[in-house]
Structures are given as structure tokens and as C-alpha cells.
PDB file of C-alpha atoms in Angstrom:
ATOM      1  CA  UNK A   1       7.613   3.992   8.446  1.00 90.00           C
ATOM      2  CA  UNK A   2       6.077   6.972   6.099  1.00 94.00           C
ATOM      3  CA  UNK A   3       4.654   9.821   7.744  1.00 92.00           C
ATOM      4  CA  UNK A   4       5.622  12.899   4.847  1.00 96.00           C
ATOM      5  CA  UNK A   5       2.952  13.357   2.263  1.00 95.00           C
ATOM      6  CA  UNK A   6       5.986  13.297  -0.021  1.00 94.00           C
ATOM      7  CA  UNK A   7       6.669  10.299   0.186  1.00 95.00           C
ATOM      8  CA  UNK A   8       3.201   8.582  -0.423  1.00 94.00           C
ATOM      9  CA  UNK A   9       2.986  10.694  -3.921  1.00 93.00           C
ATOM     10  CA  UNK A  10       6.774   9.524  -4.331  1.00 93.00           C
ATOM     11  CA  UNK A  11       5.065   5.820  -3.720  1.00 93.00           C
ATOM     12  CA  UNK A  12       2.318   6.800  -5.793  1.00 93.00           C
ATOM     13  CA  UNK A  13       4.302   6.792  -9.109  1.00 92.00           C
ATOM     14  CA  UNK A  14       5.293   3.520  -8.564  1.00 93.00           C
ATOM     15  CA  UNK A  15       3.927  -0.139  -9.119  1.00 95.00           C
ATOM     16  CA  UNK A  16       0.798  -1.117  -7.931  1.00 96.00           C
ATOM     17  CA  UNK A  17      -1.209  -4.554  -6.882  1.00 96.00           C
ATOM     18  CA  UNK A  18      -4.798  -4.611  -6.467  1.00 95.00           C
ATOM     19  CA  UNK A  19      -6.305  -6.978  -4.242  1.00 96.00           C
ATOM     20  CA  UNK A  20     -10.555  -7.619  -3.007  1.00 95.00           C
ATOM     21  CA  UNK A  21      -9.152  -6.015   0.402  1.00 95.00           C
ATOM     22  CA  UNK A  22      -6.292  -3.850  -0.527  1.00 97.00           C
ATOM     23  CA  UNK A  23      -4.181  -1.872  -2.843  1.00 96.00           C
ATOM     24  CA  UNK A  24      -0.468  -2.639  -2.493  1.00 97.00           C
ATOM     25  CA  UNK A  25       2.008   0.039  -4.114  1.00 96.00           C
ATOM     26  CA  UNK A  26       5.867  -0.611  -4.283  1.00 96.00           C
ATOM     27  CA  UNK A  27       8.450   2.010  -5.432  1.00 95.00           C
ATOM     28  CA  UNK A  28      12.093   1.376  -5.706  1.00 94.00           C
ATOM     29  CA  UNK A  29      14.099   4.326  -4.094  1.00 92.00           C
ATOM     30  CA  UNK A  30      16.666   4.025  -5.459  1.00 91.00           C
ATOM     31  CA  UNK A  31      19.085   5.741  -3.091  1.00 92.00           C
ATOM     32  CA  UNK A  32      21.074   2.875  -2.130  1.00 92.00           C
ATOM     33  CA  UNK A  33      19.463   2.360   1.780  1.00 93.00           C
ATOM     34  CA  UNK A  34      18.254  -1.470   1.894  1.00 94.00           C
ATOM     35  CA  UNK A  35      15.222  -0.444   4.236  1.00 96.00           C
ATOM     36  CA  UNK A  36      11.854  -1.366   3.775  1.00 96.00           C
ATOM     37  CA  UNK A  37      10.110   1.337   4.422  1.00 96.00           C
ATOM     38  CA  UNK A  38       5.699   1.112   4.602  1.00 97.00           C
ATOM     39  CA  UNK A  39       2.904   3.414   5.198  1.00 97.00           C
ATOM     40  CA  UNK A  40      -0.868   2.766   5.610  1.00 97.00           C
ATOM     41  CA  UNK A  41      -3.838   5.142   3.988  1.00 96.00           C
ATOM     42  CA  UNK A  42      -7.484   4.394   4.671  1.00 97.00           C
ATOM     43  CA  UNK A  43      -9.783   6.914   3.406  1.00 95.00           C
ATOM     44  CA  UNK A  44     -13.096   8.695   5.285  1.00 96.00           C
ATOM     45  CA  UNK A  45     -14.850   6.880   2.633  1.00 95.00           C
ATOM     46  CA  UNK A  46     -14.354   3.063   3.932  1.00 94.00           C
ATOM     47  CA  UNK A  47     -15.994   4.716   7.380  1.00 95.00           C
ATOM     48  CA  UNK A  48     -15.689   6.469  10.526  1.00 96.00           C
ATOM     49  CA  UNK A  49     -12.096   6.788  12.724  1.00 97.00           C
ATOM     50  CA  UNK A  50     -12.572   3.335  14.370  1.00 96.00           C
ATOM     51  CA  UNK A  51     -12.826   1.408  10.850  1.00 96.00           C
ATOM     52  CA  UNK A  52     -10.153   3.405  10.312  1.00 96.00           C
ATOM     53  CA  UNK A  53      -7.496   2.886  12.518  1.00 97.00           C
ATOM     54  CA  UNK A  54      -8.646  -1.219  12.885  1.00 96.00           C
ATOM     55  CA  UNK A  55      -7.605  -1.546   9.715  1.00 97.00           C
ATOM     56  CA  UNK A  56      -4.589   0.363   9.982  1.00 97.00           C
ATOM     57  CA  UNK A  57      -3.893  -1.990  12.974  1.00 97.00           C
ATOM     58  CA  UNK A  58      -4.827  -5.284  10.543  1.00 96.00           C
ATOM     59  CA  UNK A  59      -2.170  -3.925   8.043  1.00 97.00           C
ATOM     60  CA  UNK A  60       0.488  -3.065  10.739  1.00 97.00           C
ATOM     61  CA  UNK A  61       0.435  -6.903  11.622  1.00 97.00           C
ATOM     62  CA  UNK A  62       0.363  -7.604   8.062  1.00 96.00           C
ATOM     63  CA  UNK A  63       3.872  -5.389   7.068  1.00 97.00           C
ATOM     64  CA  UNK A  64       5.494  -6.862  10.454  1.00 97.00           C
ATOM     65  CA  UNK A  65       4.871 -10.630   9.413  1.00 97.00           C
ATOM     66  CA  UNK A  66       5.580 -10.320   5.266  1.00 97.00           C
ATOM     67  CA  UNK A  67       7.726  -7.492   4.744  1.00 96.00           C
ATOM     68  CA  UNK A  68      11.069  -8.838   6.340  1.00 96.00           C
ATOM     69  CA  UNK A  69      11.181 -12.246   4.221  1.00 95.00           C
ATOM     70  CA  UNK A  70       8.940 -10.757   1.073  1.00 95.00           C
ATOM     71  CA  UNK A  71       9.270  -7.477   0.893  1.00 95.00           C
ATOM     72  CA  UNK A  72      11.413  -5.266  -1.566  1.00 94.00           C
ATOM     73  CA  UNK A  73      14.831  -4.086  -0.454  1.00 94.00           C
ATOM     74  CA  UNK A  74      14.853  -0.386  -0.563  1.00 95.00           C
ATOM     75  CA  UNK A  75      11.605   0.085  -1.547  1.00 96.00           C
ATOM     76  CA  UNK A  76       8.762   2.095  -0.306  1.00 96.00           C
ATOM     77  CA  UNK A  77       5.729  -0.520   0.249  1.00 97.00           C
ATOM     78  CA  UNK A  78       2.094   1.456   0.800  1.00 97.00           C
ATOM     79  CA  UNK A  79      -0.591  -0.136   1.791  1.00 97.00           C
ATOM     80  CA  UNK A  80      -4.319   1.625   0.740  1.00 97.00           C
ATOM     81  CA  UNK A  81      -7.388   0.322   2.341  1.00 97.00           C
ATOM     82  CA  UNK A  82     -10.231  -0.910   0.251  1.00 95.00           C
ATOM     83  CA  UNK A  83     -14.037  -0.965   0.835  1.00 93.00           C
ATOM     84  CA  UNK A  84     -14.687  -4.378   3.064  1.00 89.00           C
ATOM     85  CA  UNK A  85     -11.300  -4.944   3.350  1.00 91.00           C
ATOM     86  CA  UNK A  86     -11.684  -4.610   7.050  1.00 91.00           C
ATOM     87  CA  UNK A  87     -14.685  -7.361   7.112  1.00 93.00           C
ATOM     88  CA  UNK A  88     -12.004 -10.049   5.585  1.00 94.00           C
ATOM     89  CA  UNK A  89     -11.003 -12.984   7.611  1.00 96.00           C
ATOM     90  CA  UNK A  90      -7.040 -12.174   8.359  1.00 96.00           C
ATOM     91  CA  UNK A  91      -5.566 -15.387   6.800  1.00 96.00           C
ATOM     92  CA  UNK A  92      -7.588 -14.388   3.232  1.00 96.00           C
ATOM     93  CA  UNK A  93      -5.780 -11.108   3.710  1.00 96.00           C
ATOM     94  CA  UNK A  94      -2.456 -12.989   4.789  1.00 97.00           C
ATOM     95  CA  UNK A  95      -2.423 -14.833   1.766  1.00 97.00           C
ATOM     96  CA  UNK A  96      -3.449 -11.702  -0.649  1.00 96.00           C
ATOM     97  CA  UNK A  97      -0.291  -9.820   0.452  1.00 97.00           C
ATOM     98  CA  UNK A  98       2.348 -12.480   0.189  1.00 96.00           C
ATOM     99  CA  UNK A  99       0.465 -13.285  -3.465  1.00 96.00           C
ATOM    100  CA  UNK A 100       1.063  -9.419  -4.134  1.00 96.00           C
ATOM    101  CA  UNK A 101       4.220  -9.033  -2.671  1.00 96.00           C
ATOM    102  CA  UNK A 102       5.359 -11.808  -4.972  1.00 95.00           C
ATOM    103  CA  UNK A 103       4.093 -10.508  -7.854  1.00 95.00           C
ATOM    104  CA  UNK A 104       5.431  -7.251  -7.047  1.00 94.00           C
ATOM    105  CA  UNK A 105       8.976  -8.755  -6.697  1.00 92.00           C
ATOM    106  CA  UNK A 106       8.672 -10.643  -9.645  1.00 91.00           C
ATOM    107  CA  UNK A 107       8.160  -7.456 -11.975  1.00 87.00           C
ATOM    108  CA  UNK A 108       4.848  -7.734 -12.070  1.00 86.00           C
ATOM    109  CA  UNK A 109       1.872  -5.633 -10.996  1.00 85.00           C
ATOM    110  CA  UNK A 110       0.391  -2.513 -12.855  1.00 85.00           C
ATOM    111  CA  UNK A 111       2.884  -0.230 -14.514  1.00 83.00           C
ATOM    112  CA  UNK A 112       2.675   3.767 -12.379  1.00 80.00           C
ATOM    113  CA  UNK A 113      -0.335   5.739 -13.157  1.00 76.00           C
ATOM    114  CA  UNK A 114      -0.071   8.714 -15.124  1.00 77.00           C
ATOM    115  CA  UNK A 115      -0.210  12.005 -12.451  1.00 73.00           C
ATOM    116  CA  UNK A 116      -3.514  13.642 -12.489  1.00 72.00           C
ATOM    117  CA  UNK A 117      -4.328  17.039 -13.484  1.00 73.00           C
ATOM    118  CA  UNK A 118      -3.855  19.875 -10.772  1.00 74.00           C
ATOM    119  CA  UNK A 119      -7.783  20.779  -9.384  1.00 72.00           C
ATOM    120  CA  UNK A 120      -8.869  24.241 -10.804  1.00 69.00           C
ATOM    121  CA  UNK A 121      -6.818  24.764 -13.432  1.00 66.00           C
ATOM    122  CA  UNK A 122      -8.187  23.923 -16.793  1.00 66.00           C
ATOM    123  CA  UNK A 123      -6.787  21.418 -19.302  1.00 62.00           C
ATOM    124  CA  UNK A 124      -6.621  21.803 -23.079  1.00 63.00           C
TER     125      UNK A 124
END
């Protein structure tokens, strides 16, 4: 499981698979350990604490069910909540994480973002 900051900015740089319900990033580690390791983010934005945390609980399920037969070896696998991903039925959301797990594991996916400027200092 993630819990340092660190390591979601670490996941951050990596590959990324948009879904309607979800945003599924993946980064190699690349320090030999064959964990799977996964972290959940749901922003103020998609609503209050008990949106929240229900879809933190939805995506808990999710990572318990797909992770160990899809999942990446040694990889860091973040899942970011999306506006009305927490009205979708569960199987529609079942199905979008094995579809971008394998697409993930196939290569595929977005390549990283570039990093963003730092806030308040100005850019020329």
C-alpha cells in the first residue's frame, strides 16, 4: 500500500490509463521487489468525506480482485478517482480496470506527463 507523498509523484511520472470512472497510473520501480504495490487519491472536488472514502472502499475491492492475476510485478499501481465514478455500477468499473490493466501491461497507455511548473515562481 502507498501512504508517502513520494511515492504518488514517483507514480505520477509514470504511465497512465484513463477511464469514464477512473484514472489508472502504473510505474515500474525498478528496484528488483516483485510487489504490487497501490494507492487510492480522490480529490475534495468529486465531494464531501463520505463520497470520498466510498470510493476509496469501491477501489480497495477493485486492487484486491485484479491486481494479483493482472497487475504489474513491481510496479506502483495508483488509482485517481474521477467525477461520477462513484455513481458507476461495480461490474462497468470491474471491467474498465482489467481493460486498463491490460493495456497497461501490454505497453500501452499514455506516455508520463511532463512535471509542472513549481507555483509562484515565474517561467520564462
Amino acid at each position: 500500500m502507498l501512504a508517502k507523498r513520494a511515492d504518488f509523484l514517483a507514480a505520477n511520472r509514470g504511465r497512465r490509463q484513463p477511464m469514464p470512472g477512473f484514472v489508472l497510473l502504473v510505474r515500474d520501480r525498478q528496484d528488483g521487489d516483485p510487489v504490487k504495490r497501490v494507492g487510492f487519491t480522490v480529490t475534495k472536488k468529486i465531494g464531501g468525506a463520505v463520497v470520498r472514502n466510498r470510493m476509496k472502499r469501491r477501489f480497495r475491492v477493485l486492487a484486491r480482485e485484479l491486481l494479483p492475476e493482472h497487475g504489474i510485478a513491481g510496479a506502483d499501481h495508483v488509482l485517481i478517482g474521477r467525477e461520477g465514478g462513484v455513481e458507476r455500477d461495480f461490474a462497468q468499473l470491474r471491467a474498465e480496470m482489467e481493460k486498463a490493466l491490460r493495456k497497461l501491461a501490454a505497453g500501452g497507455g499514455q506516455p508520463p506527463r511532463p512535471p509542472r511548473a513549481k507555483a509562484g515562481k515565474p517561467t520564462r
